[in-house]
XYZ file of C-alpha atoms in Angstrom:
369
model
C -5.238 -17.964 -12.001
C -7.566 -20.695 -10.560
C -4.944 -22.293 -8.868
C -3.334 -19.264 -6.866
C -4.868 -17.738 -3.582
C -3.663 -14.432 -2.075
C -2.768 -13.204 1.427
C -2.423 -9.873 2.597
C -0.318 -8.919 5.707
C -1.286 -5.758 6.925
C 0.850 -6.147 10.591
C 3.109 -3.058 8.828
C 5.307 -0.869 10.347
C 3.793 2.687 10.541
C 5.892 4.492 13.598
C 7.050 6.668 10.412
C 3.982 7.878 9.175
C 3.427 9.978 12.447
C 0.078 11.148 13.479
C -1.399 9.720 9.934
C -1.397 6.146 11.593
C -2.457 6.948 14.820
C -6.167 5.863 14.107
C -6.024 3.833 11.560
C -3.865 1.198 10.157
C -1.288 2.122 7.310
C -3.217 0.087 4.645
C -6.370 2.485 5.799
C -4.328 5.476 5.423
C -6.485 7.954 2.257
C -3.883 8.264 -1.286
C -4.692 9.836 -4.776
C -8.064 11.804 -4.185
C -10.508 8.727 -3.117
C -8.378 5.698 -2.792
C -7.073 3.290 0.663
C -3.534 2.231 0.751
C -4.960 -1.884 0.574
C -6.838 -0.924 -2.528
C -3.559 -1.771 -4.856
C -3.205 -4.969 -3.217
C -6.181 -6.626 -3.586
C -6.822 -4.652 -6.898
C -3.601 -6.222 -8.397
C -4.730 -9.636 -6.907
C -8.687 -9.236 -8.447
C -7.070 -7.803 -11.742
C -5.303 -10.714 -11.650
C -7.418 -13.374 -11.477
C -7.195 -14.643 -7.669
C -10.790 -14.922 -6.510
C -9.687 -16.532 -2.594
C -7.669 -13.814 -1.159
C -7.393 -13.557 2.782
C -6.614 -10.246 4.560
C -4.745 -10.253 8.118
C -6.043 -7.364 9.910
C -4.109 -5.516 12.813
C -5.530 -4.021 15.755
C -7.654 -0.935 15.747
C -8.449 -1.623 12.072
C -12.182 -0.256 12.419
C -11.736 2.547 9.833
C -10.203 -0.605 7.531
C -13.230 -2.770 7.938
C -15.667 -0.593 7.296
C -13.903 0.400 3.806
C -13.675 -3.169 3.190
C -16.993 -4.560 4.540
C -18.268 -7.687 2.749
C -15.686 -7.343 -0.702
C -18.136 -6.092 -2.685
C -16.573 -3.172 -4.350
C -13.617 -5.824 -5.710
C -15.990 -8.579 -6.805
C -15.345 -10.259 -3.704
C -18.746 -11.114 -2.111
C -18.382 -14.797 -3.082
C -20.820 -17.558 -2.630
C -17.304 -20.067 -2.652
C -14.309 -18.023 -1.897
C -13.799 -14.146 -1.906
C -12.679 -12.141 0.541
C -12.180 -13.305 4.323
C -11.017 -10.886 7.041
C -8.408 -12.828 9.211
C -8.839 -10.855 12.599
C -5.876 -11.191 15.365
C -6.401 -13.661 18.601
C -5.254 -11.767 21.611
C -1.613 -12.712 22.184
C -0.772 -14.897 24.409
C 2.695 -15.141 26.365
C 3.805 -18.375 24.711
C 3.205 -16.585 21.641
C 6.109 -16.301 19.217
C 7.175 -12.922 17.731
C 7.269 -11.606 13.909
C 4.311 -11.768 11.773
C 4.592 -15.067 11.230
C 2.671 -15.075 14.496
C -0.301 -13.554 12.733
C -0.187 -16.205 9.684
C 0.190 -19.276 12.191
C -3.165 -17.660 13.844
C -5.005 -18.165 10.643
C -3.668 -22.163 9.775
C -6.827 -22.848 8.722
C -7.543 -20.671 5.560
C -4.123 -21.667 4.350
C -5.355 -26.121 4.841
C -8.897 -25.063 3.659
C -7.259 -23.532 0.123
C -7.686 -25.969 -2.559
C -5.135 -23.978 -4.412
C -1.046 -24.347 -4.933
C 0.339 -21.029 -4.999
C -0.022 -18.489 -2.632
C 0.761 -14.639 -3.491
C 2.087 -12.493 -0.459
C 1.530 -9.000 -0.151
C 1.507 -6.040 1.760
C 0.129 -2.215 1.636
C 3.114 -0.308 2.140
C 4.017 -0.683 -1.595
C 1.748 0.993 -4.570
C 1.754 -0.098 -8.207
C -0.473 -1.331 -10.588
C 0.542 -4.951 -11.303
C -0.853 -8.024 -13.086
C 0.882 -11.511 -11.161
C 0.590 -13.294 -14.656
C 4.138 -12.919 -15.630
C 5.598 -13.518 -12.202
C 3.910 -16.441 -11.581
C 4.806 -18.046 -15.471
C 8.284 -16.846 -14.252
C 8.244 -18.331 -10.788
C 6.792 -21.975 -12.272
C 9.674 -22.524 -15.028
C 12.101 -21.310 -12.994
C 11.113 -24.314 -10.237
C 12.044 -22.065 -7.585
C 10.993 -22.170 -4.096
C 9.832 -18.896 -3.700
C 9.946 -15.955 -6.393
C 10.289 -13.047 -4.512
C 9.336 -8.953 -6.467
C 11.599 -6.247 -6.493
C 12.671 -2.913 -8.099
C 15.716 -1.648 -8.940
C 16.041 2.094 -7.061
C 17.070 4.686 -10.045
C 20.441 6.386 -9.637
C 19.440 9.216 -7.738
C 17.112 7.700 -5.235
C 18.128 6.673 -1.613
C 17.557 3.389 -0.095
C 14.508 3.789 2.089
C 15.071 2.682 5.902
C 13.935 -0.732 6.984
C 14.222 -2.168 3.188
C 15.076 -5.128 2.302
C 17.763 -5.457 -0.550
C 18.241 -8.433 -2.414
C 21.831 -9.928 -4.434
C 21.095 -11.495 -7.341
C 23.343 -14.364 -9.188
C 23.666 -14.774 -12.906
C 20.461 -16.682 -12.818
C 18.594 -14.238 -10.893
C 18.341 -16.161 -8.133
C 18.772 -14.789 -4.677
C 22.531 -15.363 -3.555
C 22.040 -12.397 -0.411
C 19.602 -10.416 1.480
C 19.989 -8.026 3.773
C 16.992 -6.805 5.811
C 17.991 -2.693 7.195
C 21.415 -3.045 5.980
C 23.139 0.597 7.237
C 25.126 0.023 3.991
C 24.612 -1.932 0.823
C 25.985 -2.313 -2.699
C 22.250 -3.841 -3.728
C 20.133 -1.596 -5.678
C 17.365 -4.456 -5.868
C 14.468 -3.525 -3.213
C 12.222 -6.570 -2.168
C 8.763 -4.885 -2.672
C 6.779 -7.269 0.124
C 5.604 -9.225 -2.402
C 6.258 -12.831 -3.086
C 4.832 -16.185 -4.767
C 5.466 -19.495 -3.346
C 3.428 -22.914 -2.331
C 0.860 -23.394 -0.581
C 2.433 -26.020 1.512
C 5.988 -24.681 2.061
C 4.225 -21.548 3.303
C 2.467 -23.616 5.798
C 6.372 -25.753 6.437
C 7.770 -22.391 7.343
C 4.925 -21.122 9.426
C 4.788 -24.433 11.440
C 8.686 -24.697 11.586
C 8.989 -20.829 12.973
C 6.680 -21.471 15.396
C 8.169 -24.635 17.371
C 11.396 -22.370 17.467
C 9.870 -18.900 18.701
C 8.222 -16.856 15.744
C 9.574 -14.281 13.330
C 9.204 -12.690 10.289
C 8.445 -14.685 7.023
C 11.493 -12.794 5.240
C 13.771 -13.827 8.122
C 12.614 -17.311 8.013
C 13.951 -16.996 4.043
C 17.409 -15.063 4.858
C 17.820 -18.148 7.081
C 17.333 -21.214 4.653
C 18.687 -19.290 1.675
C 20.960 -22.358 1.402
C 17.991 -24.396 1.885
C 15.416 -23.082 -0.601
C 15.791 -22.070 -4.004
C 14.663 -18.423 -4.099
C 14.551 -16.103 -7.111
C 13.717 -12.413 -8.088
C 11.146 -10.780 -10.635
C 11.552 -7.303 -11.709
C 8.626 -4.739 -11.548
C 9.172 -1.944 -13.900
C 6.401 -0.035 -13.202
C 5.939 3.155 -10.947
C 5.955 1.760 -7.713
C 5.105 4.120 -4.365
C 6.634 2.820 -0.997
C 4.645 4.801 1.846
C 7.554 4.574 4.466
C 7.422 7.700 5.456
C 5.332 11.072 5.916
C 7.841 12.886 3.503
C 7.614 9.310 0.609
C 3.850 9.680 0.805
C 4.142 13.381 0.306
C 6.253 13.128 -2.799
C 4.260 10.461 -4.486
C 0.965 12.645 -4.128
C 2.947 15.519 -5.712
C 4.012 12.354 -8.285
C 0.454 11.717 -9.450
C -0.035 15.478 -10.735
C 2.244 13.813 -13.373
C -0.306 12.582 -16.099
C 2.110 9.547 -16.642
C 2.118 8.556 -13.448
C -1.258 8.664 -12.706
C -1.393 6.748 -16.115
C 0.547 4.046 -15.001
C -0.204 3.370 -11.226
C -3.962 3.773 -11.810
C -4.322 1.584 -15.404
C -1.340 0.231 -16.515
C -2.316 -3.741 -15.898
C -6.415 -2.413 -14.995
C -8.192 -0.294 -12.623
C -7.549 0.630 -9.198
C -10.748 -0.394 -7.206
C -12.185 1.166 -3.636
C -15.181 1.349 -1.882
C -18.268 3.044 -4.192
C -19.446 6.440 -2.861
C -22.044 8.108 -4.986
C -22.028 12.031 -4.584
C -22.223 14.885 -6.063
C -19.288 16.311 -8.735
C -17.087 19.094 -7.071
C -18.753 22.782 -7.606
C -16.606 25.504 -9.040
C -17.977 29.158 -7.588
C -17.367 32.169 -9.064
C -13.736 32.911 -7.577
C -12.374 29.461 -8.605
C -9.411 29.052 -9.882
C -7.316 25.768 -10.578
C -4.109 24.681 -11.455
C -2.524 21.378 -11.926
C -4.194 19.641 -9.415
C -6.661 16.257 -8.327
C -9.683 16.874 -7.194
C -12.408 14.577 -5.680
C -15.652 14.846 -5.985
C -18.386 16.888 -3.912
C -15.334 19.471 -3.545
C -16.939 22.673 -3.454
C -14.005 25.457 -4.311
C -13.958 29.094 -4.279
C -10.175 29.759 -4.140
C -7.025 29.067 -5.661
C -5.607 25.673 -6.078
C -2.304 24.570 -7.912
C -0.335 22.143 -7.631
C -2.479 19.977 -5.051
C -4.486 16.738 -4.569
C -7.938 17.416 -2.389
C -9.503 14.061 -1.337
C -13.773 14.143 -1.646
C -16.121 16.991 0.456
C -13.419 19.681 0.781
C -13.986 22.810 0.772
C -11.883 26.017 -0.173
C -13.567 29.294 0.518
C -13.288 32.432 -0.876
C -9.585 34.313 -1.491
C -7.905 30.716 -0.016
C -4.836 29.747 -1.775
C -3.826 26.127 -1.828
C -0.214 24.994 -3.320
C 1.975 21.875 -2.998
C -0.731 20.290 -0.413
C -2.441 17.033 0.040
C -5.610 17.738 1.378
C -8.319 14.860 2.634
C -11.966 14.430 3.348
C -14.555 16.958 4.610
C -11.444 19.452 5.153
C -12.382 23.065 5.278
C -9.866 25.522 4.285
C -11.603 28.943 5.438
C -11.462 32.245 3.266
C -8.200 34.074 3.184
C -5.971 30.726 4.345
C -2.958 30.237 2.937
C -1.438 26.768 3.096
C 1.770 25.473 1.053
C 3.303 22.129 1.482
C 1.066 20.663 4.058
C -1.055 17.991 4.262
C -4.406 17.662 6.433
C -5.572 15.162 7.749
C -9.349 14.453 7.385
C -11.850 16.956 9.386
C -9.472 19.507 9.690
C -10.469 23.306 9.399
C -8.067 26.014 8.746
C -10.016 29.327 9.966
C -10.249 31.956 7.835
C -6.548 33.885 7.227
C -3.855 31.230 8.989
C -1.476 30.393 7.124
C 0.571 27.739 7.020
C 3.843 26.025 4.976
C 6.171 23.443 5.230
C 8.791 22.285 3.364
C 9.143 19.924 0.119
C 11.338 17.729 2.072
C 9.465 17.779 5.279
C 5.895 18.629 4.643
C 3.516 19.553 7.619
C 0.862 17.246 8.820
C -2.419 18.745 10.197
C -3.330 15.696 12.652
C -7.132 14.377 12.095
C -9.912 16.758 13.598
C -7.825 19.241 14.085
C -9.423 23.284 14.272
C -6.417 25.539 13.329
């Protein structure tokens, strides 16, 4: 995919993800044991065969740029090309509103680009997907701008905020409604699109002179004006909206199909290398069900769990139903059930602590308990 650059918005909502976003960025927010939200993106894009991908970067992002640092760790450290971080200009007040702000900043990678297709992305949604297909798809069906979705399973609510998309015979896109209170749609636009390099730059430059917005605004306007069309995913896909979404799809991952499929179905998952130790099982270990990082050192009881790298779980604890992140120390006797910690956090020795399925409790970041 020589001729196809990506771009990565990262200017996400994250007012749902409570004290997880506070310090970091939602595409820096820790999933699945060792992993950053932005790792699926630009894995899917490198997996893919897009060597020029650019990266807008919100404010505060300096736990994000240090995971990301030069590319390296996704064959990104180019000579030509690679990875560039596209850091925010302070705003100004003639500056418009809507991330298409935050593209129109970065004009310049998008005229530099020697290629004609741009992929779109975001963090918020997880899968494991190779752009081949959609792009074949997107080309013979001439359209405009192909945009990803999935269709949400019988039993599963639509997710605030989303965007749901109508679809014609053709599978072109004859509606879309961005929060709708109510739809009849089932097809949820999965902030990920393909389209040209120079009607991406048209739409940027024609936003601007009339005030900003949001790219998927600018498209729900000219839906009469451009030919837009829909791919399916049919993979597992995770969208972290919410604390209680990215509880659920940690609890989805102790699932060996799962794991199978948003980890390895189109190729690896990449992050940032860190070489330690493997996790040490003392005498009184016991483990159930569970992921564990490494450099874990465990002494307790774990089931049913995911413990990101350098935790520790002393003697006579008992971990169940819990996310659990990095350098963590759950002391002996502690008893914690549906609760996820932040990183740094120590439970002292006997607290215990529970949630609930449906509204799991967050431990915020440095936290002593």
């Amino acid at each position: 995919m020589f001729n196809v650059m990506g771009l990565i918005n990262l200017h996400e909502n994250t007012v749902k993800l409570d004290v997880l976003t506070q310090t970091r960025p939602l595409a820096a927010v820790p999933f699945g044991g060792k992993y950053r939200l932005v790792d699926f993106a630009l894995s899917n894009m490198v997996n893919s065969g897009v060597h020029n991908v650019g990266i807008l970067i919100p404010e505060h992002s300096g736990a994000l740029l240090q995971h990301l640092r030069a590319g390296k760790d996704w064959d990104l450290d180019r000579k030509h090309e690679g990875l560039f971080l596209l850091i925010p200009t302070p705003r100004t007040p003639l500056a418009g509103t809507g991330d298409v702000d935050y593209y129109s900043q970065h004009l310049d990678f998008l005229l530099d680009a020697k290629q004609e297709y741009v992929i779109l992305s975001a963090s918020q949604f997880l899968c494991n997907l190779n752009y081949g297909l959609a792009l074949e798809y997107h080309k013979q069906s001439k359209a405009d701008a192909t945009l990803i979705y999935r269709r949400l399973g019988n039993n599963e609510t639509r997710p605030s905020g989303a965007v749901m998309l109508t679809l014609d015979a053709d599978n072109f896109i004859a509606d879309m409604e961005i929060a709708p209170p109510q739809s009849k749609s089932r097809n949820l636009y999965m902030s990920m699109a393909i389209t040209g390099r120079r009607l991406l730059l048209d739409i940027i430059t024609n936003a601007m002179s009339r005030g900003g917005g949001d790219y998927v605004r600018q498209l729900q306007a000219n839906l009469k004006n451009l030919r837009l069309n829909a791919w399916e995913f049919t993979g597992y896909a995770a969208n972290i909206c919410d604390v209680r979404e990215y509880y659920r799809h940690h609890m989805a991952l102790l699932n060996q199909a799962v794991w199978q499929d948003i980890f390895f179905r189109n190729g690896h998952i990449y992050t940032k290398v860190k070489d330690s130790v493997p996790t040490k099982y003392l005498s009184e270990a016991k483990v159930e069900n569970s992921v564990l990082a490494n450099s874990c050192q465990i002494n307790g009881f774990v089931k049913n769990s995911v413990l990101f790298r350098s935790v520790h779980v002393a003697k006579g604890a008992v971990v169940k139903n819990s996310v659990i992140m990095q350098y963590s120390y759950i002391g002996s006797g502690a008893r914690l059930e549906n609760v996820i910690c932040d990183k740094d956090v120590e439970i002292t020795p006997g607290h215990s602590l529970k949630g609930d399925p449906l509204y799991p409790l967050v431990i915020k970041k440095g936290t002593v308990v």
